[in-house]
Amino acid sequence: MSVENSACARINEALEQFALQGKLVEQKPYGNGHINDTFLLAYEMQDGNQKRYILQRMNHTIFKQPEKLMKNVVRVTEYLRKVIAEQGGDPDRETLNVVRTANGDAFYKDSKGNYWRVFLFIEHTVCLEKVESAKDFYDSAVAFGNFQKMLSDYPADQLHETIPNFHNTASRFRDFQKAVQSDRLGRAAIAKEEIAFALAREQDTSVLTNLLREGKLPLRVTHNDTKLNNILFDDATKKALCIIDLDTVMPGLALYDFGDSIRFGASTGAEDEKDLNKVEVDLDLFEAFTKGFLEGCGGSLTQKEIEMLPMGAKLMTYECGIRFLADFLDGDSYFKIHREGHNLDRARTQFKLVADMEKKWDALTEIVEKYKQ
Ligand code: ADP
Ligand code: GN1
Ligand code: MG
């Protein structure tokens, strides 16, 4: 269990507040998220059936205002429920559903200051850590595009910015520079090459934010964390069913959602693969995602957005790379790690992908050109 003992002890305190029906028969750490502490709970009901839930201890070091974050999640999921129902879908399975405490609150703050929340567990689904087929990736693209489309009329000013400047790559770059300069743990020497790689690309970092400022790219309500394991696939139909991990749903660029999916899903290797020979951008997967995302967005992307898709992919990959590397230099306090040098390994795969995208730039542009209406 990755939570410190005090937090573990508070699970029971939290569970009492949620007053879930039945007898608790299983409680275990769950999933591979890098941010929150996630547990699966199973309750046995009187009729002998089980009802399962996801319990999360929210990371309140990263999300500094969990109350506001939960307001976002409640508002967005309630809105999505309506849209899904109007479209004839199943709101209990196609979006997250917040389970309230006995007092009617969307979360519980325990006596040690931990924030807990519960979601219905979405049954009969799989969560993929790696793309298994171009079709799955295409499906995920349609779903992420459609997610943006479903929220296109959502009043963005009602959303709290859960992490300010989340995808402001220029601001991420400044944080990265600070981490290099302070080199708190003397780790910069081990990462000399990676640091040089990142510093050499400073001028790319403001490309998208400049276009946004100049009014050439529209601000939308976006998910902002569109990696493949933030989507659940239906076991029976094998279709993308539900977009999860709504902590960073806030105003952003369509390119952030496109790019973040590509960096994780179009790679031939895992995010933390140590053998960089195994890591490159798969052009077929890039194409499958481009096609699906444009379809999912339902023709709503502007020509400029479409034109910038390869840049979205490159910048989101680069940005994630400098975030991993800064965290490595700062002492691994942000992303959960499971081995020494884990964040450095992650940064290396991201930079390998960036280099590969630069090499394949013409091919990426041609693919996007093919789907430009
Ligand atoms: P993190 O922010 O740490 O990534 P997530 O909200 O993405 O946390 O949850 C971690 C994992 O838990 C997901 O990748 C998924 O496997 C699983 N998960 C989360 N919510 C649900 C749910 N409602 N039903 C089924 N599985 C879920
Ligand atoms: C984190 O929460 P999770 O594991 O889905 C991170 C993303 C990174 C990703 C890298 C809130 O996503 O921004 O792209 O790790 N989420 C947050 O795998 O920082
Ligand atoms: Mg997640």
Coordinates of C-alpha atoms and ligand atoms in Angstrom, one line a residue:
M1 CA 0.0 0.0 0.0
S2 CA 1.5 3.3 -1.0
V3 CA -0.3 5.5 1.5
E4 CA 1.5 6.2 4.7
N5 CA 0.2 4.4 7.8
S6 CA -1.8 7.3 9.1
A7 CA -3.8 7.5 5.9
C8 CA -4.3 3.7 5.9
A9 CA -5.7 3.9 9.3
R10 CA -8.2 6.6 8.2
I11 CA -9.7 4.4 5.5
N12 CA -12.1 2.9 8.0
E13 CA -13.0 6.4 9.3
A14 CA -13.8 7.4 5.7
L15 CA -15.7 4.2 5.0
E16 CA -18.0 4.9 7.9
Q17 CA -18.9 8.2 6.4
F18 CA -19.9 6.8 3.1
A19 CA -22.1 4.2 4.8
L20 CA -22.1 1.9 1.8
Q21 CA -24.7 -0.9 2.0
G22 CA -23.7 -4.5 2.7
K23 CA -20.7 -6.2 4.3
L24 CA -17.2 -5.1 3.2
V25 CA -15.6 -8.3 1.8
E26 CA -12.7 -6.9 -0.2
Q27 CA -10.5 -3.8 0.0
K28 CA -7.3 -3.6 -2.1
P29 CA -5.1 -1.1 -3.8
Y30 CA -6.1 -0.8 -7.4
G31 CA -5.0 0.5 -10.8
N32 CA -1.8 2.1 -12.1
G33 CA -2.5 5.8 -11.7
H34 CA 0.5 8.0 -10.8
I35 CA -1.4 10.5 -8.7
N36 CA -4.2 9.4 -6.4
D37 CA -4.3 6.4 -4.0
T38 CA -7.0 4.1 -5.5
F39 CA -8.7 1.2 -3.8
L40 CA -11.2 -1.3 -4.9
L41 CA -14.0 -2.1 -2.4
A42 CA -16.4 -5.0 -2.6
Y43 CA -19.5 -5.2 -0.5
E44 CA -21.7 -8.3 -0.2
M45 CA -25.3 -7.5 -0.3
Q46 CA -28.1 -9.4 1.6
D47 CA -29.1 -11.2 -1.6
G48 CA -25.6 -12.5 -1.9
N49 CA -24.6 -10.3 -4.8
Q50 CA -21.6 -8.0 -4.7
K51 CA -21.5 -4.3 -5.2
R52 CA -18.1 -2.7 -6.0
Y53 CA -16.8 0.8 -5.6
I54 CA -13.6 2.8 -6.2
L55 CA -12.3 4.6 -3.2
Q56 CA -9.7 7.2 -3.7
R57 CA -7.6 9.2 -1.4
M58 CA -7.1 12.4 -3.4
N59 CA -3.7 13.8 -3.8
H60 CA -4.1 17.1 -2.0
T61 CA -0.5 18.0 -2.3
I62 CA -1.0 18.2 -6.1
F63 CA -4.6 19.2 -6.1
K64 CA -4.4 22.1 -3.6
Q65 CA -8.2 22.7 -3.4
P66 CA -9.9 19.3 -3.3
E67 CA -13.3 20.9 -2.5
K68 CA -13.2 22.9 -5.7
L69 CA -11.9 20.0 -7.6
M70 CA -14.8 17.9 -6.4
K71 CA -17.3 20.6 -7.4
N72 CA -15.9 20.3 -10.9
V73 CA -16.2 16.6 -10.9
V74 CA -19.8 16.7 -9.7
R75 CA -20.8 19.4 -12.1
V76 CA -19.2 17.7 -15.1
T77 CA -20.4 14.2 -14.3
E78 CA -24.0 15.5 -13.8
Y79 CA -23.8 17.4 -17.0
L80 CA -22.4 14.3 -18.8
R81 CA -25.2 12.1 -17.4
K82 CA -27.8 14.4 -19.0
V83 CA -26.0 14.4 -22.4
I84 CA -25.5 10.6 -22.3
A85 CA -29.1 10.0 -21.4
E86 CA -30.3 12.3 -24.3
Q87 CA -28.1 10.3 -26.7
G88 CA -29.7 7.1 -25.5
G89 CA -26.6 5.9 -23.6
D90 CA -26.3 4.5 -20.1
P91 CA -25.3 7.3 -17.7
D92 CA -24.4 4.7 -14.9
R93 CA -21.7 3.2 -17.1
E94 CA -20.6 5.9 -19.6
T95 CA -19.5 8.4 -17.0
L96 CA -18.1 8.4 -13.5
N97 CA -20.7 8.5 -10.8
V98 CA -19.8 10.1 -7.5
V99 CA -21.2 8.3 -4.4
R100 CA -22.0 10.7 -1.6
T101 CA -21.4 10.5 2.1
A102 CA -24.3 9.9 4.5
N103 CA -24.3 13.7 4.9
G104 CA -24.7 14.2 1.2
D105 CA -21.2 15.4 0.6
A106 CA -19.1 14.5 -2.5
F107 CA -16.0 13.8 -0.4
Y108 CA -14.9 13.3 3.2
K109 CA -12.0 15.0 4.9
D110 CA -10.7 12.8 7.6
S111 CA -9.3 13.7 11.0
K112 CA -5.7 13.6 9.5
G113 CA -6.6 16.0 6.7
N114 CA -6.9 13.3 3.9
Y115 CA -9.6 13.7 1.3
W116 CA -11.6 10.7 0.3
R117 CA -14.1 10.1 -2.5
V118 CA -16.0 7.1 -3.8
F119 CA -17.2 6.3 -7.3
L120 CA -19.4 3.5 -8.6
F121 CA -17.1 0.8 -9.9
I122 CA -17.8 0.4 -13.6
E123 CA -18.2 -3.4 -14.0
H124 CA -17.4 -5.5 -17.0
T125 CA -14.7 -3.2 -18.3
V126 CA -11.0 -3.4 -19.0
C127 CA -8.4 -0.7 -18.5
L128 CA -5.5 -1.0 -21.0
E129 CA -2.0 0.0 -20.0
K130 CA -0.8 -0.5 -23.6
V131 CA -2.5 -0.3 -27.0
E132 CA -3.3 -3.8 -28.1
S133 CA -4.6 -3.0 -31.5
A134 CA -5.0 0.0 -33.8
K135 CA -8.8 -0.5 -33.5
D136 CA -8.7 0.0 -29.7
F137 CA -6.7 3.1 -30.1
Y138 CA -9.0 4.4 -32.8
D139 CA -12.0 3.7 -30.4
S140 CA -10.3 5.6 -27.6
A141 CA -9.7 8.5 -30.0
V142 CA -13.4 8.6 -30.9
A143 CA -14.3 8.6 -27.2
F144 CA -11.8 11.4 -26.3
G145 CA -13.0 13.5 -29.2
N146 CA -16.6 12.8 -28.3
F147 CA -15.9 13.7 -24.7
Q148 CA -14.8 17.2 -25.8
K149 CA -17.8 17.4 -28.1
M150 CA -20.2 16.5 -25.3
L151 CA -18.7 19.3 -23.2
S152 CA -18.6 21.9 -26.0
D153 CA -21.6 23.8 -24.6
Y154 CA -20.5 23.4 -21.0
P155 CA -19.9 26.9 -19.4
A156 CA -16.2 26.8 -18.9
D157 CA -16.2 29.7 -16.5
Q158 CA -17.9 27.4 -13.9
L159 CA -14.8 25.2 -13.8
H160 CA -12.1 25.8 -11.3
E161 CA -8.5 25.5 -12.7
T162 CA -7.5 22.5 -10.5
I163 CA -3.8 22.9 -11.4
P164 CA -3.0 26.3 -12.8
N165 CA -0.9 26.3 -16.0
F166 CA -1.3 22.5 -16.2
H167 CA -0.4 22.4 -19.9
N168 CA 1.4 25.7 -20.2
T169 CA 4.6 24.2 -21.6
A170 CA 6.6 27.5 -21.2
S171 CA 5.7 27.6 -17.5
R172 CA 6.6 23.9 -17.2
F173 CA 9.9 24.8 -18.8
R174 CA 10.6 27.4 -16.2
D175 CA 9.9 24.9 -13.4
F176 CA 12.2 22.5 -15.1
Q177 CA 15.0 25.1 -15.4
K178 CA 14.6 25.8 -11.7
A179 CA 14.9 22.1 -10.9
V180 CA 18.1 21.9 -13.0
Q181 CA 19.6 25.0 -11.3
S182 CA 18.9 23.9 -7.8
D183 CA 19.8 20.2 -8.5
R184 CA 18.8 19.4 -4.9
L185 CA 20.0 15.9 -4.9
G186 CA 23.0 16.2 -7.1
R187 CA 21.3 14.1 -9.8
A188 CA 21.8 16.5 -12.7
A189 CA 25.1 14.9 -13.6
I190 CA 23.3 11.5 -14.3
A191 CA 20.8 13.2 -16.6
K192 CA 23.2 15.5 -18.5
E193 CA 22.2 14.4 -21.9
E194 CA 18.5 14.5 -21.2
I195 CA 18.8 18.0 -19.7
A196 CA 20.6 19.2 -22.8
F197 CA 18.0 17.7 -25.0
A198 CA 15.2 19.5 -23.1
L199 CA 17.0 22.9 -22.9
A200 CA 17.7 22.8 -26.7
R201 CA 14.0 22.9 -27.4
E202 CA 13.0 26.0 -25.4
Q203 CA 11.7 27.9 -28.4
D204 CA 9.0 25.2 -29.0
T205 CA 7.5 25.6 -25.6
S206 CA 5.4 28.7 -26.3
V207 CA 4.1 27.8 -29.7
L208 CA 0.7 26.7 -28.6
T209 CA 0.2 29.3 -25.8
N210 CA 1.2 32.1 -28.3
L211 CA -1.5 30.9 -30.8
L212 CA -4.0 30.8 -28.0
R213 CA -3.1 34.3 -26.9
E214 CA -3.3 35.6 -30.5
G215 CA -6.8 34.1 -30.7
K216 CA -5.7 31.6 -33.4
L217 CA -6.6 28.5 -31.3
P218 CA -9.9 28.3 -29.3
L219 CA -10.1 27.5 -25.6
R220 CA -12.3 24.5 -25.0
V221 CA -13.3 22.4 -22.0
T222 CA -10.8 19.5 -22.3
H223 CA -9.8 16.5 -20.3
N224 CA -6.1 17.2 -20.1
D225 CA -5.0 13.7 -19.1
T226 CA -6.0 11.5 -21.9
K227 CA -3.7 8.6 -21.5
L228 CA -5.1 5.2 -22.4
N229 CA -5.5 4.0 -18.8
N230 CA -7.9 6.9 -18.2
I231 CA -10.5 5.2 -20.3
L232 CA -12.5 2.0 -19.7
F233 CA -13.4 -0.4 -22.5
D234 CA -16.5 -2.5 -22.4
D235 CA -15.6 -6.2 -21.9
A236 CA -18.4 -7.4 -24.1
T237 CA -18.4 -4.9 -27.0
K238 CA -14.7 -4.1 -26.7
K239 CA -15.7 -0.4 -27.4
A240 CA -14.4 2.5 -25.4
L241 CA -17.1 3.0 -22.8
C242 CA -16.2 5.6 -20.1
I243 CA -13.6 8.4 -19.8
I244 CA -12.4 8.5 -16.2
D245 CA -9.9 10.5 -14.1
L246 CA -11.7 13.8 -14.4
D247 CA -9.5 15.7 -12.0
T248 CA -8.0 17.9 -14.7
V249 CA -11.1 18.6 -16.8
M250 CA -10.8 22.4 -17.3
P251 CA -10.4 24.9 -20.0
G252 CA -7.6 23.8 -22.4
L253 CA -6.7 23.2 -26.0
A254 CA -8.0 20.3 -28.1
L255 CA -4.4 19.7 -28.9
Y256 CA -3.6 18.9 -25.3
D257 CA -6.0 15.9 -25.4
F258 CA -4.8 14.8 -28.8
G259 CA -1.2 15.1 -27.9
D260 CA -1.3 13.4 -24.5
S261 CA -3.0 10.4 -26.0
I262 CA -0.4 10.1 -28.7
R263 CA 2.5 10.4 -26.4
F264 CA 1.2 7.4 -24.3
G265 CA -0.7 5.3 -26.8
A266 CA 1.2 5.7 -30.1
S267 CA 4.5 4.7 -28.6
T268 CA 5.7 1.2 -29.4
G269 CA 7.0 1.0 -25.8
A270 CA 5.8 1.5 -22.3
E271 CA 6.1 5.0 -20.7
D272 CA 8.8 3.6 -18.5
E273 CA 10.5 1.2 -20.9
K274 CA 14.3 1.0 -20.2
D275 CA 15.3 -0.2 -23.6
L276 CA 14.9 2.9 -25.8
N277 CA 15.4 0.8 -28.9
K278 CA 11.9 -0.4 -28.2
V279 CA 10.4 3.1 -28.2
E280 CA 9.3 5.0 -31.2
V281 CA 6.2 6.5 -32.7
D282 CA 4.0 4.0 -34.6
L283 CA 2.7 5.9 -37.6
D284 CA -0.2 3.5 -38.1
L285 CA -1.3 4.2 -34.5
F286 CA -0.8 7.9 -35.1
E287 CA -3.1 7.7 -38.1
A288 CA -5.7 5.6 -36.3
F289 CA -5.9 8.1 -33.5
T290 CA -6.0 11.1 -35.8
K291 CA -8.8 9.6 -37.8
G292 CA -10.8 8.7 -34.6
F293 CA -10.2 12.0 -32.8
L294 CA -11.4 14.1 -35.7
E295 CA -14.5 11.9 -36.1
G296 CA -15.2 12.0 -32.3
C297 CA -14.9 15.8 -32.4
G298 CA -17.6 15.7 -35.0
G299 CA -16.1 18.3 -37.4
S300 CA -15.7 20.9 -34.6
L301 CA -12.0 21.3 -34.9
T302 CA -10.8 24.4 -36.8
Q303 CA -8.3 24.1 -39.7
K304 CA -5.6 25.6 -37.4
E305 CA -6.2 23.1 -34.7
I306 CA -6.0 20.3 -37.3
E307 CA -2.8 21.7 -38.8
M308 CA -1.2 21.9 -35.3
L309 CA -2.0 18.3 -34.3
P310 CA 1.6 17.1 -34.8
M311 CA 2.8 20.0 -32.7
G312 CA 0.3 19.1 -30.0
A313 CA 1.7 15.5 -30.0
K314 CA 5.3 16.7 -29.8
L315 CA 4.7 19.3 -27.2
M316 CA 2.6 17.2 -24.9
T317 CA 5.3 14.5 -25.1
Y318 CA 8.1 17.0 -24.5
E319 CA 6.2 18.6 -21.6
C320 CA 5.6 15.2 -19.9
G321 CA 9.3 14.5 -20.4
I322 CA 10.4 17.7 -18.6
R323 CA 7.9 17.1 -15.9
F324 CA 9.3 13.6 -15.2
L325 CA 12.9 14.9 -15.4
A326 CA 12.2 17.8 -13.1
D327 CA 10.5 15.4 -10.6
F328 CA 13.6 13.1 -10.8
L329 CA 15.9 16.1 -10.1
D330 CA 13.6 17.3 -7.2
G331 CA 13.5 14.0 -5.5
D332 CA 10.4 12.2 -7.0
S333 CA 7.7 14.0 -5.0
Y334 CA 5.1 14.3 -7.7
F335 CA 4.7 11.1 -9.7
K336 CA 4.6 7.8 -7.9
I337 CA 7.7 5.8 -8.5
H338 CA 8.2 2.0 -8.2
R339 CA 12.0 1.8 -8.6
E340 CA 15.1 4.0 -8.4
G341 CA 15.4 6.2 -11.4
H342 CA 11.9 5.6 -12.5
N343 CA 11.2 9.2 -13.4
L344 CA 14.4 9.4 -15.3
D345 CA 13.5 6.3 -17.3
R346 CA 10.1 7.9 -18.0
A347 CA 11.7 11.2 -19.1
R348 CA 14.0 9.2 -21.5
T349 CA 11.1 7.5 -23.3
Q350 CA 9.4 10.8 -23.7
F351 CA 12.5 12.4 -25.2
K352 CA 13.1 9.4 -27.4
L353 CA 9.6 9.9 -28.8
V354 CA 10.1 13.6 -29.3
A355 CA 13.3 12.9 -31.3
D356 CA 11.4 10.3 -33.3
M357 CA 8.5 12.6 -34.0
E358 CA 11.0 15.2 -35.3
K359 CA 12.5 12.6 -37.5
K360 CA 9.1 11.5 -38.8
W361 CA 7.7 15.1 -39.0
D362 CA 6.9 15.0 -42.7
A363 CA 5.0 11.7 -42.3
L364 CA 3.0 13.0 -39.3
T365 CA 2.1 16.1 -41.3
E366 CA 1.0 14.1 -44.3
I367 CA -1.2 11.9 -42.2
V368 CA -2.9 14.9 -40.7
E369 CA -3.2 16.5 -44.2
K370 CA -5.0 13.3 -45.3
Y371 CA -7.8 13.8 -42.8
K372 CA -8.2 17.6 -43.1
Q373 CA -11.6 18.2 -44.6
Ligands
ADP1 P1 -5.0 8.6 -11.0 O1 -5.3 10.0 -11.0 O2 -4.0 8.2 -9.9 O3 -4.5 8.2 -12.4 P2 -7.5 7.3 -11.7 O4 -8.7 8.0 -11.3 O5 -7.1 7.3 -13.1 O6 -6.3 7.8 -10.7 O7 -7.7 5.8 -11.2 C1 -6.7 4.8 -11.3 C2 -7.2 3.6 -12.0 O8 -8.3 3.0 -11.2 C3 -7.7 3.7 -13.4 O9 -6.6 3.7 -14.3 C4 -8.6 2.6 -13.5 O10 -7.9 1.4 -13.8 C5 -9.2 2.4 -12.1 N1 -10.5 3.1 -12.0 C6 -10.7 4.4 -11.6 N2 -12.0 4.7 -11.5 C7 -12.7 3.6 -11.9 C8 -14.1 3.2 -11.9 N3 -15.1 4.1 -11.6 N4 -14.5 1.9 -12.3 C9 -13.5 1.0 -12.6 N5 -12.1 1.3 -12.6 C10 -11.8 2.5 -12.2
GN1_2 C1 -0.4 11.6 -14.4 O1 -3.2 10.7 -13.0 P1 -2.5 9.9 -14.1 O2 -1.6 8.8 -13.7 O3 -3.6 9.5 -15.1 C2 -0.5 13.1 -14.6 C3 -0.5 13.4 -16.1 C4 0.7 12.8 -16.8 C5 0.7 11.3 -16.5 C6 1.9 10.6 -17.0 C7 -2.7 15.3 -12.5 O4 -1.6 11.0 -14.9 O5 -0.5 14.8 -16.3 O6 0.6 13.0 -18.2 O7 0.7 11.0 -15.1 N1 -1.6 13.7 -13.9 C8 -1.5 14.8 -13.2 O8 1.7 9.3 -17.1 O9 -0.4 15.4 -13.0
MG3 MG -5.4 8.1 -14.2

